[in-house]
Coordinates of C-alpha atoms and ligand atoms in Angstrom, one line a residue:
X6 CA 0.0 0.1 -0.1
X7 CA 1.7 3.1 -1.2
X8 CA 1.1 6.7 0.4
X9 CA 2.0 8.4 -2.7
X10 CA -0.3 6.5 -5.4
X11 CA -3.6 4.6 -5.4
X12 CA -4.1 2.3 -8.0
X13 CA -7.4 0.8 -9.8
X14 CA -8.3 -1.5 -12.4
X15 CA -11.2 -1.4 -14.9
X16 CA -11.8 -3.1 -18.0
X17 CA -10.9 -1.5 -21.3
X18 CA -14.4 -0.7 -21.9
X19 CA -15.0 1.4 -19.0
X20 CA -12.1 3.9 -20.2
X21 CA -14.1 3.4 -23.7
X22 CA -17.2 4.9 -22.1
X23 CA -15.3 7.5 -20.0
X24 CA -14.1 8.9 -23.2
X25 CA -17.7 9.8 -24.5
X26 CA -18.6 11.2 -21.1
X27 CA -18.0 15.4 -22.2
X28 CA -15.2 16.5 -20.1
X29 CA -16.8 19.4 -17.6
X30 CA -15.4 22.3 -18.4
X31 CA -12.0 22.6 -17.5
X32 CA -11.5 19.1 -16.7
X33 CA -8.2 18.0 -15.2
X34 CA -8.5 14.3 -15.4
X35 CA -5.5 12.6 -17.6
X36 CA -6.4 9.8 -20.1
X37 CA -3.2 8.3 -21.2
X38 CA -2.1 6.1 -23.8
X39 CA 0.6 4.7 -25.9
X40 CA 1.6 4.7 -29.5
X41 CA 4.7 2.5 -31.2
X42 CA 7.3 3.6 -33.4
X43 CA 5.0 4.8 -36.0
X44 CA 3.0 6.6 -33.5
X45 CA 0.3 4.0 -33.9
X46 CA -2.1 3.2 -30.8
X47 CA -3.0 -0.3 -30.4
X48 CA -6.4 -1.1 -31.8
X49 CA -8.4 -0.6 -28.7
X50 CA -7.0 2.8 -28.0
X51 CA -7.3 4.0 -31.2
X52 CA -10.9 3.1 -30.9
X53 CA -11.1 4.9 -27.3
X54 CA -9.2 7.8 -28.7
X55 CA -12.2 8.6 -32.0
X56 CA -12.0 11.6 -33.3
X57 CA -9.6 12.8 -31.3
X58 CA -7.0 10.5 -33.0
X59 CA -6.7 13.3 -35.7
X60 CA -5.6 16.0 -32.9
X61 CA -2.8 13.4 -32.1
X62 CA -1.6 13.5 -35.2
X63 CA -1.5 17.2 -35.4
X64 CA -0.4 17.7 -31.8
X65 CA 2.4 14.8 -32.9
X66 CA 3.6 16.7 -35.9
X67 CA 3.8 20.4 -34.3
X68 CA 5.5 19.1 -31.7
X69 CA 7.9 16.8 -33.9
X70 CA 6.8 14.1 -31.4
X71 CA 8.2 10.7 -33.0
X72 CA 7.4 8.0 -30.6
X73 CA 10.6 7.2 -29.2
X74 CA 10.3 5.1 -25.3
X75 CA 10.6 7.6 -22.8
X76 CA 9.1 10.5 -24.8
X77 CA 5.4 11.8 -24.4
X78 CA 3.2 14.4 -25.8
X79 CA 1.7 16.6 -23.5
X80 CA -1.9 17.8 -25.0
X81 CA -4.7 19.7 -23.9
X82 CA -7.5 17.0 -24.6
X83 CA -9.6 17.6 -27.6
X84 CA -13.2 18.7 -27.0
X85 CA -15.2 15.4 -26.3
X86 CA -13.0 13.3 -25.6
X87 CA -14.3 13.2 -21.4
X88 CA -10.6 14.1 -20.3
X89 CA -9.0 17.5 -19.4
X90 CA -5.5 16.5 -20.6
X91 CA -4.2 13.8 -23.0
X92 CA -0.9 12.2 -22.1
X93 CA 0.5 10.4 -25.3
X94 CA 3.7 8.1 -24.7
X95 CA 6.0 6.7 -27.0
X96 CA 7.0 2.8 -26.9
X97 CA 8.5 2.1 -29.9
X98 CA 7.1 -1.2 -29.5
X99 CA 5.9 -2.9 -32.6
X100 CA 3.1 -5.4 -33.3
X101 CA 4.0 -8.7 -31.5
X102 CA 7.0 -6.8 -29.3
X103 CA 5.7 -6.5 -26.2
X104 CA 8.1 -4.5 -23.7
X105 CA 9.6 -7.1 -21.2
X106 CA 8.9 -6.7 -17.6
X107 CA 11.8 -4.0 -16.5
X108 CA 10.9 -1.9 -19.8
X109 CA 7.0 -2.2 -18.4
X110 CA 8.5 -1.1 -15.2
X111 CA 10.5 1.4 -16.3
X112 CA 7.1 2.4 -18.5
X113 CA 5.4 2.5 -15.3
X114 CA 7.3 5.0 -13.8
X115 CA 8.1 7.3 -16.4
X116 CA 3.9 8.3 -16.7
X117 CA 4.6 8.8 -13.0
X118 CA 6.8 10.9 -13.3
X119 CA 4.8 12.7 -15.7
X120 CA 1.7 13.0 -13.1
X121 CA 1.4 15.5 -10.0
X122 CA 0.7 15.0 -6.6
X123 CA -3.3 14.4 -6.5
X124 CA -3.3 13.8 -10.2
X125 CA -6.5 11.6 -11.7
X126 CA -5.2 9.9 -14.5
X127 CA -6.8 6.6 -16.5
X128 CA -3.8 5.2 -18.2
X129 CA -5.3 2.8 -21.4
X130 CA -2.9 0.0 -20.7
X131 CA -2.9 -1.6 -24.2
X132 CA 0.5 -1.3 -25.8
X133 CA 1.0 -1.7 -29.6
X134 CA 2.8 -4.8 -28.9
X135 CA 0.3 -6.4 -27.0
X136 CA -0.1 -6.7 -23.1
X137 CA -0.1 -9.1 -21.3
X138 CA -1.4 -9.1 -17.1
X139 CA 1.8 -9.5 -15.9
X140 CA 3.3 -6.7 -18.0
X141 CA -0.1 -4.1 -16.2
X142 CA 1.3 -5.6 -12.9
X143 CA 4.9 -4.8 -13.9
X144 CA 3.6 -1.2 -14.8
X145 CA 1.6 -0.8 -11.6
X146 CA 5.1 -1.5 -9.7
X147 CA 6.5 0.9 -11.9
X148 CA 4.2 3.5 -10.9
X149 CA 3.9 3.0 -7.5
X150 CA 8.1 3.0 -7.1
X151 CA 8.2 6.1 -8.9
X152 CA 5.8 7.7 -6.4
X153 CA 7.5 6.5 -3.6
X154 CA 8.4 10.2 -1.7
X155 CA 10.8 10.1 2.0
X156 CA 9.2 13.7 3.2
X157 CA 8.8 12.7 7.0
X158 CA 10.9 15.5 8.0
X159 CA 9.8 18.5 5.9
X160 CA 7.5 20.3 8.1
X161 CA 7.4 23.4 5.7
X162 CA 5.8 23.6 2.2
X163 CA 6.0 26.4 0.2
X164 CA 3.1 28.4 -0.8
X165 CA 2.0 27.4 -4.6
X166 CA 3.3 23.9 -3.5
X167 CA -0.3 21.6 -3.6
X168 CA -1.2 19.5 -0.7
X169 CA 0.7 16.6 -1.2
X170 CA -2.6 13.8 -2.0
X171 CA -1.7 10.6 -3.9
X172 CA -2.2 10.4 -7.2
X173 CA -5.2 8.1 -8.1
X174 CA -4.4 6.2 -10.8
X175 CA -6.6 3.8 -13.0
X176 CA -5.6 1.3 -15.0
X177 CA -7.5 0.1 -17.9
X178 CA -6.7 -3.6 -18.6
X179 CA -8.1 -6.6 -20.9
X180 CA -8.3 -8.9 -18.3
X181 CA -8.9 -7.0 -15.1
X182 CA -9.6 -10.4 -12.7
X183 CA -6.5 -11.8 -14.0
X184 CA -4.1 -8.3 -13.8
X185 CA -5.7 -7.7 -10.0
X186 CA -4.0 -10.9 -9.2
X187 CA -0.7 -10.3 -10.5
X188 CA -0.5 -6.4 -9.5
X189 CA -1.8 -8.2 -5.5
X190 CA 1.9 -9.4 -5.6
X191 CA 4.0 -6.6 -7.3
X192 CA 2.4 -4.3 -5.0
X193 CA 3.6 -6.7 -2.3
X194 CA 7.4 -6.5 -3.7
X195 CA 6.9 -2.9 -4.2
X196 CA 6.1 -2.4 -0.7
X197 CA 9.1 -4.1 0.2
X198 CA 11.1 -2.1 -1.7
X199 CA 9.7 1.5 -0.2
X200 CA 10.4 0.0 3.2
X201 CA 13.7 -0.6 2.6
X202 CA 14.1 2.8 1.2
X203 CA 12.7 4.2 4.0
X204 CA 15.2 2.2 6.4
X205 CA 17.8 3.8 4.8
X206 CA 16.8 7.0 4.2
X207 CA 15.9 7.3 8.0
X208 CA 18.8 9.2 9.8
X209 CA 21.1 7.9 12.4
X210 CA 19.6 9.3 15.4
X211 CA 16.5 7.9 14.7
X212 CA 17.5 4.9 13.4
X213 CA 20.1 3.3 15.6
X214 CA 19.9 -0.7 16.1
X215 CA 17.2 -1.0 18.9
X216 CA 15.0 0.9 16.6
X217 CA 15.8 -0.9 13.4
X218 CA 15.2 -4.3 15.1
X219 CA 11.5 -2.7 16.5
X220 CA 10.8 -1.7 12.9
X221 CA 12.0 -5.5 11.6
X222 CA 9.6 -6.6 14.2
X223 CA 6.7 -5.2 12.6
X224 CA 7.1 -7.9 9.9
X225 CA 5.0 -10.5 12.3
X226 CA 1.9 -8.4 11.2
X227 CA 2.2 -10.1 7.8
X228 CA 3.5 -13.6 9.7
X229 CA 6.9 -13.2 9.5
X230 CA 8.6 -15.0 12.5
X231 CA 10.7 -12.5 14.6
X232 CA 13.5 -12.8 17.0
X233 CA 15.8 -10.3 18.4
X234 CA 18.9 -11.1 19.9
X235 CA 20.2 -8.7 22.7
X236 CA 23.5 -8.4 24.0
X237 CA 23.5 -11.1 26.4
X238 CA 22.2 -13.5 23.8
X239 CA 25.6 -12.2 21.3
X240 CA 27.6 -13.0 24.5
X241 CA 26.4 -16.3 24.7
X242 CA 26.7 -17.2 21.1
X243 CA 30.5 -15.9 21.2
X244 CA 29.9 -13.2 18.6
X245 CA 32.8 -11.6 19.6
X246 CA 33.5 -9.9 15.8
X247 CA 30.2 -8.3 16.3
X248 CA 30.0 -7.0 19.6
X249 CA 33.6 -5.9 19.3
X250 CA 32.2 -2.9 16.4
X251 CA 29.4 -1.9 18.5
X252 CA 31.3 -1.7 22.2
X253 CA 31.9 2.2 21.2
X254 CA 28.7 3.3 20.7
X255 CA 26.1 4.4 23.6
X256 CA 23.2 2.2 21.6
X257 CA 23.1 -1.6 22.3
X258 CA 23.6 -4.1 19.1
X259 CA 21.1 -6.4 18.1
X260 CA 20.5 -9.4 15.5
X261 CA 17.4 -10.1 14.1
X262 CA 16.4 -13.0 13.0
X263 CA 13.0 -13.3 10.8
X264 CA 11.4 -16.3 9.0
X265 CA 8.8 -16.9 6.7
X266 CA 7.6 -20.4 6.4
X267 CA 5.7 -20.2 3.0
X268 CA 7.6 -23.7 1.6
X269 CA 6.0 -26.0 4.1
X270 CA 9.5 -27.1 6.1
X271 CA 10.1 -30.0 3.6
X272 CA 13.4 -28.2 2.5
X273 CA 16.0 -26.4 4.2
X274 CA 15.4 -22.5 4.1
X275 CA 17.1 -20.3 2.0
X276 CA 19.3 -17.3 3.9
X277 CA 20.0 -14.0 3.3
X278 CA 22.2 -11.8 5.7
X279 CA 22.2 -8.1 5.9
X280 CA 24.9 -5.7 7.1
X281 CA 23.1 -3.0 9.3
X282 CA 25.8 -0.5 10.6
X283 CA 23.1 2.2 11.5
X284 CA 26.2 5.0 11.4
X285 CA 29.7 4.0 10.4
X286 CA 32.0 7.2 11.6
X287 CA 35.1 4.5 10.9
X288 CA 35.8 4.5 15.1
X289 CA 39.1 5.0 16.3
X290 CA 40.1 4.9 12.8
X291 CA 37.8 7.4 11.9
X292 CA 36.7 8.8 8.6
X293 CA 37.0 12.3 7.2
X294 CA 34.2 14.8 7.4
X295 CA 33.3 15.1 4.4
X296 CA 30.1 12.9 3.2
X297 CA 30.1 11.0 6.2
X298 CA 26.3 12.1 7.0
X299 CA 26.1 9.6 4.3
X300 CA 27.1 6.7 6.3
X301 CA 23.6 6.4 7.8
X302 CA 23.0 4.1 4.5
X303 CA 25.2 1.7 6.0
X304 CA 22.7 -0.6 6.6
X305 CA 21.3 -0.7 3.2
X306 CA 22.4 -4.5 3.7
X307 CA 20.1 -5.0 6.3
X308 CA 17.6 -2.7 5.0
X309 CA 17.5 -5.0 2.0
X310 CA 17.1 -8.0 3.8
X311 CA 13.9 -6.7 5.9
X312 CA 12.5 -5.4 2.5
X313 CA 12.9 -8.6 1.2
X314 CA 11.1 -10.9 4.1
X315 CA 8.0 -8.2 3.8
X316 CA 7.9 -9.3 -0.3
X317 CA 8.1 -13.2 0.2
X318 CA 5.3 -12.3 3.1
X319 CA 2.9 -9.9 1.3
X320 CA 3.0 -12.4 -1.8
X321 CA 2.7 -15.5 0.7
X322 CA 5.9 -17.0 -1.5
X323 CA 5.8 -20.6 -1.5
X324 CA 9.4 -21.1 0.3
X325 CA 11.2 -21.1 3.8
X326 CA 13.3 -18.1 3.6
X327 CA 15.8 -16.8 6.8
X328 CA 16.8 -13.2 6.9
X329 CA 19.3 -12.0 9.6
X330 CA 20.6 -8.9 10.1
X331 CA 23.3 -7.6 12.2
X332 CA 22.8 -4.2 13.6
X333 CA 25.5 -1.9 15.3
X334 CA 26.9 1.5 15.4
X335 CA 30.5 2.1 14.5
X336 CA 31.9 4.9 17.3
X337 CA 35.1 6.1 17.8
X338 CA 35.2 6.0 21.9
X339 CA 37.4 5.3 25.6
X340 CA 35.3 2.0 25.1
X341 CA 35.6 1.8 21.2
X342 CA 37.5 -1.3 19.7
X343 CA 41.0 0.2 18.8
X344 CA 43.8 -1.0 15.8
X345 CA 45.8 -4.0 17.1
X346 CA 43.1 -5.5 19.4
X347 CA 42.6 -9.3 18.4
X348 CA 39.0 -10.4 18.8
X349 CA 37.5 -14.1 18.6
X350 CA 34.7 -14.7 16.5
X351 CA 31.7 -16.9 16.8
X352 CA 33.3 -19.3 14.4
X353 CA 36.6 -19.8 16.8
X354 CA 38.6 -18.0 14.4
X355 CA 40.5 -14.9 15.7
X356 CA 40.9 -11.4 13.8
X357 CA 43.6 -8.7 14.5
X358 CA 42.1 -5.5 13.7
X359 CA 44.0 -3.5 11.7
X360 CA 41.5 -0.3 10.6
X361 CA 38.4 -0.2 12.8
X362 CA 36.5 1.1 9.6
X363 CA 36.8 -2.4 8.1
X364 CA 33.9 -3.0 10.7
X365 CA 31.2 -4.7 8.4
X366 CA 33.2 -7.9 7.5
X367 CA 33.5 -8.1 11.5
X368 CA 29.5 -8.0 11.3
X369 CA 28.9 -10.7 8.9
X370 CA 31.7 -12.7 10.4
X371 CA 29.3 -13.4 13.0
X372 CA 26.2 -13.2 10.8
X373 CA 27.2 -15.4 8.5
X374 CA 28.6 -17.9 11.0
X375 CA 25.6 -18.1 12.9
X376 CA 22.9 -18.8 10.1
X377 CA 25.0 -21.7 8.6
X378 CA 25.6 -23.0 11.9
X379 CA 22.0 -22.4 13.2
X380 CA 19.7 -23.1 10.0
X381 CA 22.3 -25.3 7.4
X382 CA 20.4 -23.5 4.8
X383 CA 20.2 -24.5 0.9
X384 CA 22.4 -20.9 0.3
X385 CA 23.1 -17.6 2.4
X386 CA 23.5 -14.5 0.3
X387 CA 24.6 -11.6 2.1
X388 CA 24.1 -8.2 1.3
X389 CA 26.3 -4.9 2.4
X390 CA 27.5 -1.7 1.3
X391 CA 31.1 -3.1 2.5
X392 CA 33.6 -1.1 0.4
X393 CA 34.4 2.2 -1.1
X394 CA 36.5 0.3 -3.7
X395 CA 33.4 -1.4 -5.3
X396 CA 32.1 2.2 -6.3
X397 CA 35.8 2.5 -8.2
X398 CA 35.2 -0.8 -9.8
X399 CA 31.6 -0.4 -10.9
X400 CA 29.9 3.0 -10.2
X401 CA 26.1 2.3 -9.4
X402 CA 26.2 0.3 -12.4
X403 CA 26.1 -3.0 -11.0
X404 CA 26.8 -4.7 -7.5
X405 CA 29.6 -6.3 -7.0
X406 CA 29.2 -10.1 -6.7
X407 CA 31.2 -12.8 -5.1
X408 CA 30.5 -16.5 -4.9
X409 CA 31.7 -20.2 -4.4
X410 CA 28.8 -20.9 -6.3
X411 CA 28.2 -20.7 -9.9
X412 CA 25.2 -22.0 -10.1
X413 CA 23.7 -19.6 -7.7
X414 CA 26.0 -16.7 -9.3
X415 CA 24.7 -17.3 -12.3
X416 CA 21.1 -17.3 -11.2
X417 CA 21.6 -14.2 -9.6
X418 CA 23.1 -12.7 -12.8
X419 CA 19.6 -13.5 -14.9
X420 CA 17.5 -12.5 -11.7
X421 CA 19.6 -9.0 -12.2
X422 CA 18.8 -9.0 -16.0
X423 CA 15.2 -9.4 -15.5
X424 CA 14.8 -6.7 -13.0
X425 CA 17.5 -4.2 -14.0
X426 CA 19.2 -4.4 -10.3
X427 CA 22.5 -5.5 -12.1
X428 CA 25.2 -7.6 -10.4
X429 CA 28.5 -8.1 -11.7
X430 CA 30.8 -11.3 -10.8
X431 CA 34.5 -10.7 -9.5
X432 CA 37.2 -13.5 -8.6
X433 CA 37.5 -15.3 -5.4
X434 CA 41.0 -17.0 -5.0
X435 CA 43.3 -18.3 -2.7
X436 CA 46.4 -15.6 -4.0
X437 CA 43.8 -13.2 -2.9
X438 CA 43.3 -14.7 0.3
X439 CA 46.6 -14.8 1.2
X440 CA 46.6 -10.9 1.6
X441 CA 44.7 -11.4 4.8
X442 CA 47.0 -13.5 6.7
X443 CA 48.0 -11.9 10.2
X444 CA 51.4 -11.7 11.9
X445 CA 49.4 -12.1 15.1
X446 CA 45.7 -13.8 14.5
X447 CA 44.3 -15.9 12.2
X448 CA 43.4 -13.3 10.0
X449 CA 43.2 -9.3 10.3
X450 CA 40.7 -7.5 8.6
X451 CA 42.1 -5.6 5.7
X452 CA 44.3 -6.3 3.0
X453 CA 46.5 -3.6 1.2
X454 CA 45.5 -1.4 -1.0
X455 CA 44.6 -3.1 -4.1
X456 CA 41.7 -4.9 -4.4
X457 CA 39.9 -4.0 -1.7
X458 CA 36.6 -5.4 -2.6
X459 CA 38.0 -8.8 -3.0
X460 CA 39.9 -9.2 -0.1
X461 CA 36.8 -8.1 2.0
X462 CA 34.7 -10.9 0.4
X463 CA 37.9 -13.1 0.7
X464 CA 37.6 -11.9 4.7
X465 CA 33.7 -13.3 4.6
X466 CA 34.6 -16.7 3.0
X467 CA 36.1 -17.9 6.1
X468 CA 32.9 -17.1 7.8
X469 CA 30.8 -19.5 4.9
X470 CA 32.2 -22.9 6.2
X471 CA 31.6 -23.9 2.3
X472 CA 27.5 -23.4 2.4
X473 CA 26.8 -21.6 -0.8
X474 CA 27.0 -18.5 -0.4
X475 CA 27.2 -15.1 -2.4
X476 CA 28.2 -11.5 -1.2
X477 CA 26.9 -8.7 -2.3
X478 CA 28.9 -5.5 -2.6
X479 CA 25.9 -2.9 -2.6
X480 CA 28.3 0.6 -1.7
X481 CA 27.4 1.5 -4.7
X482 CA 23.8 0.6 -5.6
X483 CA 22.2 1.0 -2.2
X484 CA 22.1 4.7 -1.8
X485 CA 23.1 7.8 -3.8
X486 CA 22.6 5.9 -7.1
X487 CA 21.6 8.4 -9.8
X488 CA 17.7 8.7 -10.3
X489 CA 16.1 6.8 -12.8
X490 CA 12.4 6.6 -13.8
X491 CA 11.8 3.9 -10.9
X492 CA 13.7 5.4 -8.5
X493 CA 14.3 9.2 -7.1
X494 CA 14.9 8.4 -3.5
X495 CA 18.7 8.4 -2.0
X496 CA 18.0 5.1 -0.5
X497 CA 17.4 2.9 -3.4
X498 CA 15.7 -0.4 -2.1
X499 CA 18.0 -2.1 -3.9
X500 CA 18.1 -5.8 -4.2
X501 CA 14.9 -6.2 -3.2
X502 CA 13.5 -6.8 -6.1
X503 CA 16.5 -8.8 -7.6
X504 CA 16.0 -11.2 -4.5
X505 CA 12.3 -11.9 -4.5
X506 CA 13.0 -12.8 -8.2
X507 CA 15.9 -15.4 -7.6
X508 CA 13.4 -16.6 -5.0
X509 CA 10.2 -17.2 -7.4
X510 CA 12.6 -18.1 -10.6
X511 CA 14.1 -20.9 -8.5
X512 CA 13.3 -21.6 -5.0
X513 CA 9.5 -21.8 -4.7
X514 CA 7.2 -24.6 -4.7
Ligands
BES606 N1 30.6 1.5 5.1 C1 32.1 2.0 4.8 C2 31.8 1.3 3.0 C3 31.2 2.2 1.9 C4 32.1 3.4 1.5 C5 30.1 2.3 1.9 C6 31.2 4.2 0.9 C7 29.2 3.0 1.3 C8 30.0 4.3 0.2 C9 33.2 0.3 4.8 O1 32.4 0.0 6.4 C10 34.4 1.3 5.3 O2 34.8 2.4 5.8 N2 35.2 0.2 4.0 C11 36.6 0.9 3.7 C12 37.3 -0.7 3.9 C13 39.1 -0.1 4.1 C14 39.2 0.6 6.0 C15 39.9 -1.5 4.1 C16 36.7 1.4 2.8 O3 36.3 1.4 1.6 O4 37.3 2.5 2.8
MN607 MN1 33.5 1.5 7.8
ZN608 ZN1 30.3 0.4 6.6

């Protein structure tokens, strides 16, 4: 349920009769239609437009509108159309070649970008290439994702600013029942993305580990079992690596275990693990001041896991899934961990702290070990804003992928292409692993200057116990990525759609 747009579905015939009603003078409702490369709409749309088709042709000629994808022709609706505004959207779709899933999601985002707060619009979802029920649901998901906004801390509005009412969009489709069913699932996933975005956007004074855990616990409303491990529980588990990171903070650390039991318990669960550093100052190895405020987003991995659990539960996915997040705040303090400290992880392996700013891997070391030991999952996938180096390598185009399992890596690659949340695999090899051997302990928490994202992944691999595993370094994609058709938010919610897709394609039923 989005706060920013309400989406309803109606049969194509309804749109046709609405178009036949004369618009009240100054009518403000928008009719949205799509045209293909030749500027021709689908047959149903041509029929709905009726005599207005001529004004469309005239308007297109005057505005040199060619119907290219991601362009739109914004017209005052011709008299007699029953709408105030006619928005003609290019798709370049050719008969028989429907846009794919990502294109439909983007198209929904593009259209939402053309509507204002409080707008009322009817979208005739009949594309020249044909529109399946799934394509319509994808479009609706794009509308919702684009409409998201994080403005809860803005108390002042400019005088001329409209009241922030949600847009009301009606999608006219061929088969309402079939679309509704699919749209319910795609909206559940979009809700998970919105949740993840909000967690990333929240300021670090509001969202510290205990509060993050409380928000994750709200998933119980959807039937997710949530367990919160407090400090004594983490001490009993001997999570010395995770606890060391949080020991300089006034806020207590937490680990949250979320379980969605939609699969009937016949097989081991799939597992997702998230880095949840609610603020990363670097600790004693303190970061520079410039841009440090962005380190409120250092919990984007954990946010994604929570958003994913929401998505799976909302659409009642037929899978048993576990989500585990390690929540800490990394602060400099008299009690903070020092460079030179040696901590003992839950696995029993010892770690020499070289740089307290390489804290994410310490949190994940214990979370990964815990997950494989307790749940013996089919696989575990961790997400972490782990290294600045991944931005150097891949910018925000791809998340870095590291894996000990080719099949899982390939499945994620395919899910990335199918959702637009793309991943790129980087190597893990024994020669890189040597770079984190320590003089004093079993390993140290940083390698040298080079291959920083890889040595971080090698470190994590030492805590997987050979469980099939993928590490996704989302420092570039989880926050601050450039805006696009489906995301205008600083916290992107990256990974929710990717992992939901992976589960849907391979691990349900
Ligand atoms: N949270 C940072 C990584 C990061 C950087 C995320 C930029 C998002 C944007 C992480 O904890 C960190 O500080 N990594 C260090 C590791 C280094 C000390 C080995 C880094 O990347 O510089
Ligand atoms: Mn750090
Ligand atoms: Zn960090």
